[in-house]
Amino acid sequence: MATKVGMQSDFGDALRDLIELDFDAVEAYNAAIERIDNSTYRAKLTEFKLDHERHIQEFTAILRAHGEEVPTGPSAKQLLTKGKVMIGKLFGGDNEVLAAMKSNEEDTNTAYERMNVHAGKWADAVLALERGMLDERKHKAWMEAVTTEKINA
Ligand SMILES: [Fe+2]
């Protein structure tokens, strides 16, 4: 099921959910990094995880500047299709883990696309949201390329 992140009418609420989604993504990345055997893939996942951590820092600063409450970790809501528990329990090897991460990147891409066209978007969030969307597109493109490569191999 696709994520609902970005559909809240209040921009601050939507941004809080986006941060929680990024926290969920970091946890899913940690679970995936633990499972992945191929060191090149592991390095790439570590690099992408840093992007998610940067998103959390940037959006947290923006929420604070608006005097809004900030999330400090993942929520109880399951915002990602393939969360850390699912990744940890997955049967299979690198290809199955990467396929699960690809579906997570579809969720994050959907969320960032919605946030970038949010009617109540704050002016000081524009740049960080654009950069975030570019990061998510890059992550998804890599997951697509690497899973196709492995499936065809
Ligand atoms: Fe991502």
Tab-separated table of C-alpha atoms and ligand atoms in Angstrom:
chain	number	residue	atom	x	y	z
A	1	MET	CA	0.000	0.000	0.000
A	2	ALA	CA	1.332	3.398	-0.906
A	3	THR	CA	2.187	5.775	1.877
A	4	LYS	CA	-0.266	8.474	2.964
A	5	VAL	CA	2.554	10.870	3.816
A	6	GLY	CA	2.084	14.291	2.232
A	7	MET	CA	-1.720	14.176	2.152
A	8	GLN	CA	-2.313	16.133	5.391
A	9	SER	CA	-3.732	19.582	4.634
A	10	ASP	CA	-1.660	21.294	7.351
A	11	PHE	CA	1.885	21.636	6.035
A	12	GLY	CA	3.477	21.308	9.500
A	13	ASP	CA	1.596	18.014	10.057
A	14	ALA	CA	2.648	16.776	6.640
A	15	LEU	CA	6.284	17.718	7.329
A	16	ARG	CA	6.209	15.869	10.661
A	17	ASP	CA	5.002	12.746	8.878
A	18	LEU	CA	7.703	13.190	6.240
A	19	ILE	CA	10.345	13.258	8.978
A	20	GLU	CA	8.855	10.103	10.514
A	21	LEU	CA	8.947	8.479	7.093
A	22	ASP	CA	12.639	9.409	6.807
A	23	PHE	CA	13.231	7.893	10.284
A	24	ASP	CA	11.495	4.692	9.108
A	25	ALA	CA	13.658	4.727	5.986
A	26	VAL	CA	16.855	5.011	8.069
A	27	GLU	CA	15.753	1.970	10.124
A	28	ALA	CA	14.886	0.015	6.979
A	29	TYR	CA	18.312	0.931	5.556
A	30	ASN	CA	20.029	-0.261	8.746
A	31	ALA	CA	18.173	-3.586	8.523
A	32	ALA	CA	19.047	-3.880	4.818
A	33	ILE	CA	22.736	-3.005	5.367
A	34	GLU	CA	22.923	-5.786	7.965
A	35	ARG	CA	21.487	-8.278	5.484
A	36	ILE	CA	23.389	-7.356	2.321
A	37	ASP	CA	26.439	-9.475	1.458
A	38	ASN	CA	27.779	-7.522	-1.532
A	39	SER	CA	30.095	-4.801	-0.187
A	40	THR	CA	29.525	-2.460	-3.166
A	41	TYR	CA	25.770	-2.547	-2.545
A	42	ARG	CA	26.316	-2.106	1.172
A	43	ALA	CA	28.412	1.030	0.559
A	44	LYS	CA	25.704	2.454	-1.701
A	45	LEU	CA	22.978	1.783	0.870
A	46	THR	CA	25.099	3.470	3.541
A	47	GLU	CA	25.462	6.529	1.301
A	48	PHE	CA	21.685	6.681	0.702
A	49	LYS	CA	20.987	6.280	4.406
A	50	LEU	CA	23.047	9.447	5.013
A	51	ASP	CA	20.730	11.329	2.630
A	52	HIS	CA	17.739	10.293	4.763
A	53	GLU	CA	19.553	11.395	7.913
A	54	ARG	CA	20.269	14.767	6.301
A	55	HIS	CA	16.582	15.153	5.374
A	56	ILE	CA	15.650	14.565	9.010
A	57	GLN	CA	18.082	17.259	10.185
A	58	GLU	CA	16.982	19.803	7.582
A	59	PHE	CA	13.250	19.384	8.094
A	60	THR	CA	13.624	19.304	11.869
A	61	ALA	CA	15.384	22.702	11.711
A	62	ILE	CA	12.610	24.095	9.504
A	63	LEU	CA	9.837	22.870	11.832
A	64	ARG	CA	11.686	24.350	14.835
A	65	ALA	CA	12.034	27.705	13.047
A	66	HIS	CA	8.228	27.708	12.769
A	67	GLY	CA	7.865	26.945	16.484
A	68	GLU	CA	6.392	23.523	15.713
A	69	GLU	CA	6.901	20.253	17.555
A	70	VAL	CA	9.425	17.894	16.019
A	71	PRO	CA	9.467	14.087	15.882
A	72	THR	CA	12.544	12.567	17.507
A	73	GLY	CA	12.250	9.066	16.060
A	74	PRO	CA	10.019	6.756	14.051
A	75	SER	CA	6.343	6.751	15.025
A	76	ALA	CA	4.172	3.716	15.723
A	77	LYS	CA	2.521	4.328	12.362
A	78	GLN	CA	3.868	2.067	9.679
A	79	LEU	CA	4.710	4.598	7.024
A	80	LEU	CA	6.818	2.361	4.802
A	81	THR	CA	5.532	-0.687	2.922
A	82	LYS	CA	8.648	-2.723	3.791
A	83	GLY	CA	9.726	-1.564	7.242
A	84	LYS	CA	12.733	-2.720	9.245
A	85	VAL	CA	10.974	-5.746	10.764
A	86	MET	CA	9.863	-6.997	7.377
A	87	ILE	CA	13.348	-6.465	5.911
A	88	GLY	CA	14.936	-8.284	8.856
A	89	LYS	CA	12.678	-11.333	8.414
A	90	LEU	CA	12.764	-11.459	4.636
A	91	PHE	CA	13.595	-14.810	3.033
A	92	GLY	CA	16.254	-14.624	0.388
A	93	GLY	CA	19.476	-12.814	-0.324
A	94	ASP	CA	20.660	-9.451	-1.630
A	95	ASN	CA	18.207	-9.379	-4.508
A	96	GLU	CA	15.160	-9.816	-2.262
A	97	VAL	CA	16.420	-7.179	0.176
A	98	LEU	CA	17.072	-4.723	-2.666
A	99	ALA	CA	13.630	-5.410	-4.170
A	100	ALA	CA	12.031	-4.573	-0.798
A	101	MET	CA	14.107	-1.388	-0.580
A	102	LYS	CA	12.994	-0.478	-4.094
A	103	SER	CA	9.379	-0.565	-2.991
A	104	ASN	CA	10.292	1.668	-0.038
A	105	GLU	CA	11.852	4.135	-2.462
A	106	GLU	CA	8.567	4.188	-4.358
A	107	ASP	CA	6.901	5.292	-1.098
A	108	THR	CA	9.463	7.997	-0.390
A	109	ASN	CA	9.250	9.260	-3.983
A	110	THR	CA	5.453	9.503	-3.723
A	111	ALA	CA	5.728	11.375	-0.413
A	112	TYR	CA	8.346	13.858	-1.702
A	113	GLU	CA	6.376	14.466	-4.918
A	114	ARG	CA	3.284	15.312	-2.867
A	115	MET	CA	5.226	17.549	-0.486
A	116	ASN	CA	6.770	19.460	-3.395
A	117	VAL	CA	3.303	20.428	-4.686
A	118	HIS	CA	1.665	20.887	-1.248
A	119	ALA	CA	-0.721	23.869	-1.330
A	120	GLY	CA	0.476	25.104	2.059
A	121	LYS	CA	4.201	24.668	1.344
A	122	TRP	CA	6.418	26.988	3.422
A	123	ALA	CA	8.833	29.139	1.435
A	124	ASP	CA	11.766	28.083	3.621
A	125	ALA	CA	11.054	24.399	2.894
A	126	VAL	CA	11.162	24.695	-0.910
A	127	LEU	CA	14.875	24.045	-1.454
A	128	ALA	CA	15.177	21.180	1.019
A	129	LEU	CA	12.096	19.517	-0.468
A	130	GLU	CA	13.491	19.836	-3.993
A	131	ARG	CA	16.848	18.403	-2.936
A	132	GLY	CA	15.078	15.627	-1.047
A	133	MET	CA	13.052	14.677	-4.101
A	134	LEU	CA	16.220	14.513	-6.229
A	135	ASP	CA	17.826	12.230	-3.618
A	136	GLU	CA	14.802	9.934	-3.592
A	137	ARG	CA	14.708	9.771	-7.399
A	138	LYS	CA	18.396	8.852	-7.381
A	139	HIS	CA	17.835	6.111	-4.763
A	140	LYS	CA	14.903	4.658	-6.707
A	141	ALA	CA	16.776	4.731	-10.033
A	142	TRP	CA	19.702	2.875	-8.471
A	143	MET	CA	17.435	0.237	-6.867
A	144	GLU	CA	15.675	-0.255	-10.206
A	145	ALA	CA	18.953	-0.590	-12.105
A	146	VAL	CA	20.548	-2.958	-9.619
A	147	THR	CA	17.520	-5.234	-9.220
A	148	THR	CA	17.011	-5.462	-12.996
A	149	GLU	CA	20.698	-6.242	-13.451
A	150	LYS	CA	20.511	-9.050	-10.886
A	151	ILE	CA	17.219	-10.482	-12.186
A	152	ASN	CA	18.638	-10.592	-15.733
A	153	ALA	CA	21.973	-12.015	-14.629
B	1	FE	FE	15.550	6.963	-0.261
